[in-house]
Coordinates of C-alpha atoms in Angstrom, one line a residue:
M801 CA 0.0 0.0 0.0
N802 CA 0.8 3.6 -0.3
V803 CA 0.3 5.1 3.2
L804 CA 0.4 8.7 4.4
I805 CA 1.0 9.1 8.2
T806 CA 0.6 12.5 9.8
G807 CA 3.5 13.0 12.2
G808 CA 5.9 10.1 12.1
T809 CA 8.6 11.4 14.5
T810 CA 7.3 10.7 18.0
F811 CA 5.5 7.9 19.9
V812 CA 2.3 6.6 18.2
S813 CA 3.0 8.1 14.7
K814 CA 6.6 7.0 14.8
Y815 CA 5.8 3.5 15.8
A816 CA 3.1 3.4 13.1
A817 CA 5.5 4.6 10.4
E818 CA 8.0 1.8 11.3
Y819 CA 5.2 -0.8 11.5
F820 CA 3.9 -0.2 8.0
I821 CA 7.4 0.2 6.5
N822 CA 8.3 -3.2 8.0
R823 CA 5.0 -4.6 6.6
G824 CA 6.4 -3.7 3.1
D825 CA 4.2 -0.6 2.5
R826 CA 5.4 2.7 0.9
V827 CA 5.1 5.1 3.8
S828 CA 5.1 8.9 3.5
V829 CA 5.2 11.0 6.7
L830 CA 3.9 14.6 6.9
N831 CA 5.6 16.8 9.4
R832 CA 7.5 20.0 9.8
G833 CA 10.9 18.4 9.9
S834 CA 11.8 19.5 13.4
R835 CA 12.9 16.0 14.5
A836 CA 14.8 13.0 13.1
Q837 CA 12.8 11.1 10.5
V838 CA 12.1 7.4 10.4
E839 CA 14.4 5.5 8.1
G840 CA 12.7 4.2 5.0
A841 CA 9.8 6.8 5.0
E842 CA 9.4 9.5 2.4
H843 CA 9.4 12.8 4.3
I844 CA 6.8 15.4 3.1
R845 CA 8.0 18.5 4.9
A846 CA 5.1 20.9 5.6
D847 CA 2.8 22.2 8.3
R848 CA -0.5 20.5 8.0
L849 CA -2.3 23.8 8.4
N850 CA -0.2 25.4 5.7
L851 CA 0.5 22.7 3.2
S852 CA 1.3 25.1 0.2
G853 CA 0.6 22.3 -2.3
A854 CA 2.7 19.7 -0.7
L855 CA 0.0 17.0 -1.2
E856 CA -1.5 18.4 -4.4
G857 CA -2.2 15.6 -6.8
R858 CA -0.9 12.9 -4.5
S859 CA -2.7 9.6 -4.2
F860 CA -2.7 7.3 -1.1
D861 CA -4.4 4.0 -0.3
T862 CA -4.6 4.9 3.3
V863 CA -4.3 8.0 5.5
L864 CA -3.4 7.4 9.1
D865 CA -4.3 10.7 10.8
I866 CA -2.6 10.5 14.2
T867 CA -1.9 14.2 14.8
A868 CA -5.3 15.8 14.2
Y869 CA -6.7 17.5 17.3
T870 CA -9.3 19.9 15.7
A871 CA -11.8 20.1 12.9
G872 CA -9.4 22.6 11.3
D873 CA -6.7 19.9 11.2
I874 CA -9.0 17.5 9.4
R875 CA -10.2 20.2 7.0
A876 CA -6.7 21.2 6.0
L877 CA -5.9 17.7 5.0
L878 CA -9.1 17.1 3.1
L879 CA -8.6 20.3 1.1
S880 CA -5.0 19.5 0.4
G881 CA -5.6 18.2 -3.2
A882 CA -4.6 14.6 -2.2
S883 CA -6.8 11.6 -2.8
F884 CA -7.2 8.4 -0.7
K885 CA -9.2 5.2 -0.3
D886 CA -9.2 4.8 3.4
Y887 CA -9.0 7.4 6.2
V888 CA -8.2 6.3 9.8
F889 CA -8.4 8.9 12.5
I890 CA -7.0 8.4 16.0
S891 CA -9.5 10.2 18.2
S892 CA -9.8 9.8 21.9
S893 CA -12.0 8.4 24.7
A894 CA -12.1 12.0 26.0
V895 CA -15.2 12.5 23.7
Y896 CA -17.3 10.6 26.3
P897 CA -18.8 12.7 29.1
D898 CA -17.5 11.8 32.5
T899 CA -21.1 11.8 33.7
A900 CA -22.2 9.0 31.3
P901 CA -22.8 5.4 32.5
Q902 CA -19.7 3.2 32.2
P903 CA -18.3 1.2 30.5
F904 CA -18.5 3.6 27.6
T905 CA -19.7 2.0 24.3
E906 CA -19.5 3.4 20.8
E907 CA -23.2 4.2 21.2
T908 CA -22.7 6.3 24.3
P909 CA -23.7 9.9 23.5
C910 CA -20.6 12.1 23.2
G911 CA -20.2 15.5 24.8
E912 CA -18.1 17.6 27.2
N913 CA -15.8 15.8 29.7
S914 CA -15.0 18.0 32.7
V915 CA -11.6 16.2 33.1
W916 CA -10.3 16.6 29.6
G917 CA -12.1 19.9 28.8
S918 CA -11.4 21.5 25.4
Y919 CA -9.2 18.5 24.3
G920 CA -12.2 16.2 24.2
I921 CA -14.5 18.8 22.6
N922 CA -11.9 19.5 19.9
K923 CA -11.5 15.8 19.2
L924 CA -15.3 15.4 19.0
E925 CA -15.6 18.3 16.5
A926 CA -12.8 16.7 14.4
E927 CA -14.7 13.4 14.4
R928 CA -17.9 15.1 13.3
Y929 CA -16.3 17.1 10.5
L930 CA -14.6 14.0 9.2
T931 CA -17.8 11.9 9.3
E932 CA -19.7 14.6 7.5
N933 CA -17.1 14.8 4.7
V934 CA -15.7 11.2 4.6
P935 CA -18.6 9.0 5.7
G936 CA -16.4 5.9 5.2
A937 CA -13.6 7.0 7.5
Y938 CA -12.7 4.9 10.5
I939 CA -12.6 6.6 13.9
L940 CA -10.7 5.0 16.8
R941 CA -11.2 6.0 20.4
P942 CA -8.3 4.8 22.7
P943 CA -7.8 5.0 26.4
Y944 CA -4.1 5.5 27.6
F945 CA -1.5 4.5 25.0
Y946 CA 1.8 3.0 26.1
G947 CA 4.7 1.2 24.6
K948 CA 7.9 1.8 22.6
Y949 CA 8.7 5.4 21.8
D950 CA 6.3 6.8 24.5
N951 CA 7.5 10.4 25.1
L952 CA 5.0 11.1 27.9
Y953 CA 6.3 11.0 31.5
R954 CA 4.0 8.2 32.8
E955 CA 5.5 4.7 32.8
T956 CA 8.9 6.3 32.3
F957 CA 8.4 8.3 35.6
V958 CA 7.8 5.0 37.4
F959 CA 10.8 3.4 35.7
D960 CA 12.9 6.4 36.9
C961 CA 11.8 5.8 40.5
A962 CA 12.4 2.1 40.2
M963 CA 15.9 2.5 38.8
K964 CA 16.7 4.9 41.7
D965 CA 15.2 2.4 44.2
R966 CA 12.8 5.1 45.4
P967 CA 9.5 4.3 47.2
F968 CA 6.5 5.1 45.1
Y969 CA 3.7 7.4 46.2
I970 CA 0.2 6.4 45.1
P971 CA -3.2 8.2 45.5
G972 CA -5.0 6.6 48.5
E973 CA -4.8 2.8 48.4
G974 CA -4.2 2.8 44.6
N975 CA -7.5 1.2 43.7
M976 CA -8.3 3.6 40.8
R977 CA -8.5 1.6 37.6
L978 CA -6.6 2.4 34.4
Q979 CA -7.1 1.0 30.9
F980 CA -4.3 0.8 28.4
F981 CA -3.6 0.1 24.8
N982 CA -0.2 -0.9 23.4
V983 CA 0.9 1.0 20.2
A984 CA 1.7 -2.4 18.6
D985 CA -1.9 -3.5 19.1
L986 CA -3.2 -0.2 17.6
C987 CA -1.2 -0.8 14.4
R988 CA -2.3 -4.5 14.2
F989 CA -5.9 -3.3 14.5
I990 CA -5.5 -0.6 11.9
E991 CA -4.1 -3.3 9.6
I992 CA -7.2 -5.5 10.2
L993 CA -9.5 -2.5 9.5
I994 CA -8.0 -1.7 6.1
T995 CA -7.8 -5.3 5.2
K996 CA -11.2 -6.6 6.3
R997 CA -13.0 -3.2 5.9
P998 CA -15.8 -3.9 8.5
S999 CA -19.0 -2.0 8.2
D1000 CA -18.7 -0.4 11.7
R1001 CA -16.8 2.9 11.4
V1002 CA -16.3 3.9 15.1
F1003 CA -14.4 1.6 17.4
N1004 CA -13.3 1.9 21.1
V1005 CA -9.9 0.3 21.2
G1006 CA -7.9 -0.9 24.2
N1007 CA -7.2 -3.8 26.4
P1008 CA -10.4 -5.6 27.5
G1009 CA -9.4 -5.5 31.1
T1010 CA -8.1 -2.8 33.5
V1011 CA -5.4 -2.6 36.1
T1012 CA -5.4 -0.7 39.3
V1013 CA -2.9 2.0 40.0
R1014 CA -1.3 -0.3 42.6
E1015 CA -1.0 -3.1 40.1
W1016 CA 0.3 -0.8 37.3
V1017 CA 3.1 0.5 39.6
E1018 CA 4.0 -3.0 40.7
L1019 CA 4.3 -4.1 37.1
C1020 CA 6.4 -1.1 36.1
Y1021 CA 8.8 -1.9 39.0
R1022 CA 8.9 -5.5 38.0
A1023 CA 9.7 -4.6 34.4
A1024 CA 12.7 -2.7 35.8
G1025 CA 13.7 -5.7 37.9
R1026 CA 12.8 -4.0 41.2
K1027 CA 10.3 -4.5 44.0
V1028 CA 8.3 -1.5 45.0
E1029 CA 7.7 0.0 48.4
L1030 CA 4.3 1.8 48.1
R1031 CA 3.3 4.8 50.1
S1032 CA -0.2 6.1 50.3
V1033 CA -0.9 9.8 49.8
D1034 CA -3.9 11.6 51.2
K1035 CA -6.6 12.7 48.8
L1036 CA -6.2 16.3 49.9
V1037 CA -2.8 16.4 48.1
P1038 CA -3.4 17.4 44.4
Q1039 CA -2.9 14.1 42.6
R1040 CA -1.3 15.5 39.4
E1041 CA 1.5 17.1 41.5
Y1042 CA 3.1 13.7 42.2
F1043 CA 1.3 11.2 40.0
P1044 CA 1.0 11.1 36.2
F1045 CA -2.7 10.4 35.8
Y1046 CA -5.8 12.5 36.7
D1047 CA -8.1 11.4 39.5
Y1048 CA -10.5 10.0 36.9
E1049 CA -11.4 6.4 36.4
Y1050 CA -13.2 5.3 33.3
V1051 CA -13.6 2.1 31.3
L1052 CA -14.2 1.5 27.5
D1053 CA -16.2 -1.4 26.2
V1054 CA -14.0 -2.8 23.5
S1055 CA -16.1 -5.8 22.5
K1056 CA -16.4 -4.6 18.8
Q1057 CA -12.6 -4.5 18.6
A1058 CA -12.4 -7.9 20.2
E1059 CA -14.6 -9.4 17.5
L1060 CA -11.9 -8.5 14.9
M1061 CA -8.8 -8.8 17.1
P1062 CA -9.4 -11.1 20.1
E1063 CA -5.9 -10.9 21.6
T1064 CA -4.1 -7.9 22.9
T1065 CA -0.6 -7.5 24.5
P1066 CA -0.6 -8.3 28.2
V1067 CA 0.3 -5.2 30.1
E1068 CA 3.2 -6.9 31.9
K1069 CA 4.7 -7.9 28.6
G1070 CA 4.2 -4.4 27.1
L1071 CA 5.7 -2.7 30.0
T1072 CA 8.8 -5.0 29.9
E1073 CA 9.3 -4.1 26.2
E1074 CA 8.8 -0.4 27.0
F1075 CA 11.4 -0.5 29.8
K1076 CA 14.0 -2.1 27.6
W1077 CA 13.6 0.6 25.0
Y1078 CA 13.6 3.4 27.6
K1079 CA 16.7 2.2 29.3
L1080 CA 18.5 2.6 26.0
H1081 CA 16.9 5.9 25.0
P1082 CA 16.1 7.9 28.2
E1083 CA 16.6 11.2 26.2
S1084 CA 13.6 10.4 24.0
V1085 CA 11.2 11.3 26.9
Y1086 CA 11.2 15.1 26.8
R1087 CA 7.9 16.0 28.5
R1088 CA 9.1 15.4 32.0
R1089 CA 7.1 16.8 34.9
P1090 CA 8.7 17.7 38.3
Y1091 CA 7.0 14.9 40.2
I1092 CA 10.1 13.9 42.1
D1093 CA 10.9 17.4 43.2
F1094 CA 7.3 17.8 44.6
I1095 CA 7.6 14.5 46.3
D1096 CA 10.9 15.3 47.9
K1097 CA 9.7 18.7 49.1
N1098 CA 6.2 17.8 50.3
L1099 CA 5.8 14.0 50.8
R1100 CA 9.0 12.5 52.0

């Protein structure tokens, strides 16, 4: 296939570019050229909001839109002069209101989520614009991504604490549930979509099960070859000052995904793979928050 991937230099889009190159596809990546490019991909250097003819007359079998956050982002690509057969948009589970019954299904009415704010609303508007203009597009709504190339300071924060043999501070007893999806599974599912072309167009994607905060931290330490000493933090302490997830528990129903792809990567296996990558490339995580400084000043 001839595949266009928006982004292609960090985390999800970088992994996707390598995945489809390794599959034998011709991959073009659209980005501004501010970071190193994936080997084997054609680099189309442009800002997606100011394409200046960069895609005019180009034809692609599949567009993997991983970097669109607003309807304007979608509009710019659709008006670029490029043609395509399939369009896959990575949206977000933030389109579901936090007040709606859980688990969220694809039929759950979308709307404002007080935790995610404008991010969720913008993703929803992007979905609606795409659906109106490309009725056959596929829309994927993931929970928390993790895996190789993760540039967010989440698992990698826990790995840092593990490698320094630090105790780990968790909110309360650590019973809040988290749902994850490995970037490798995302790419496998995209491959299934564009091969089997199911009639459903919107899919929740993610692991069918959840893990508690306590379990997640223990698995991260285990991936790093350490045993964790957990310390409970009072709910009065702002959670995001010392912990990488909001105080918000939600679960997606991924049964439609499971019909097409029954197996997903076990979290323990995925975390072990992510740790091995991170240990060799610690500089790749550039969005570090000062959790450790806050802990040392206020919790130890």
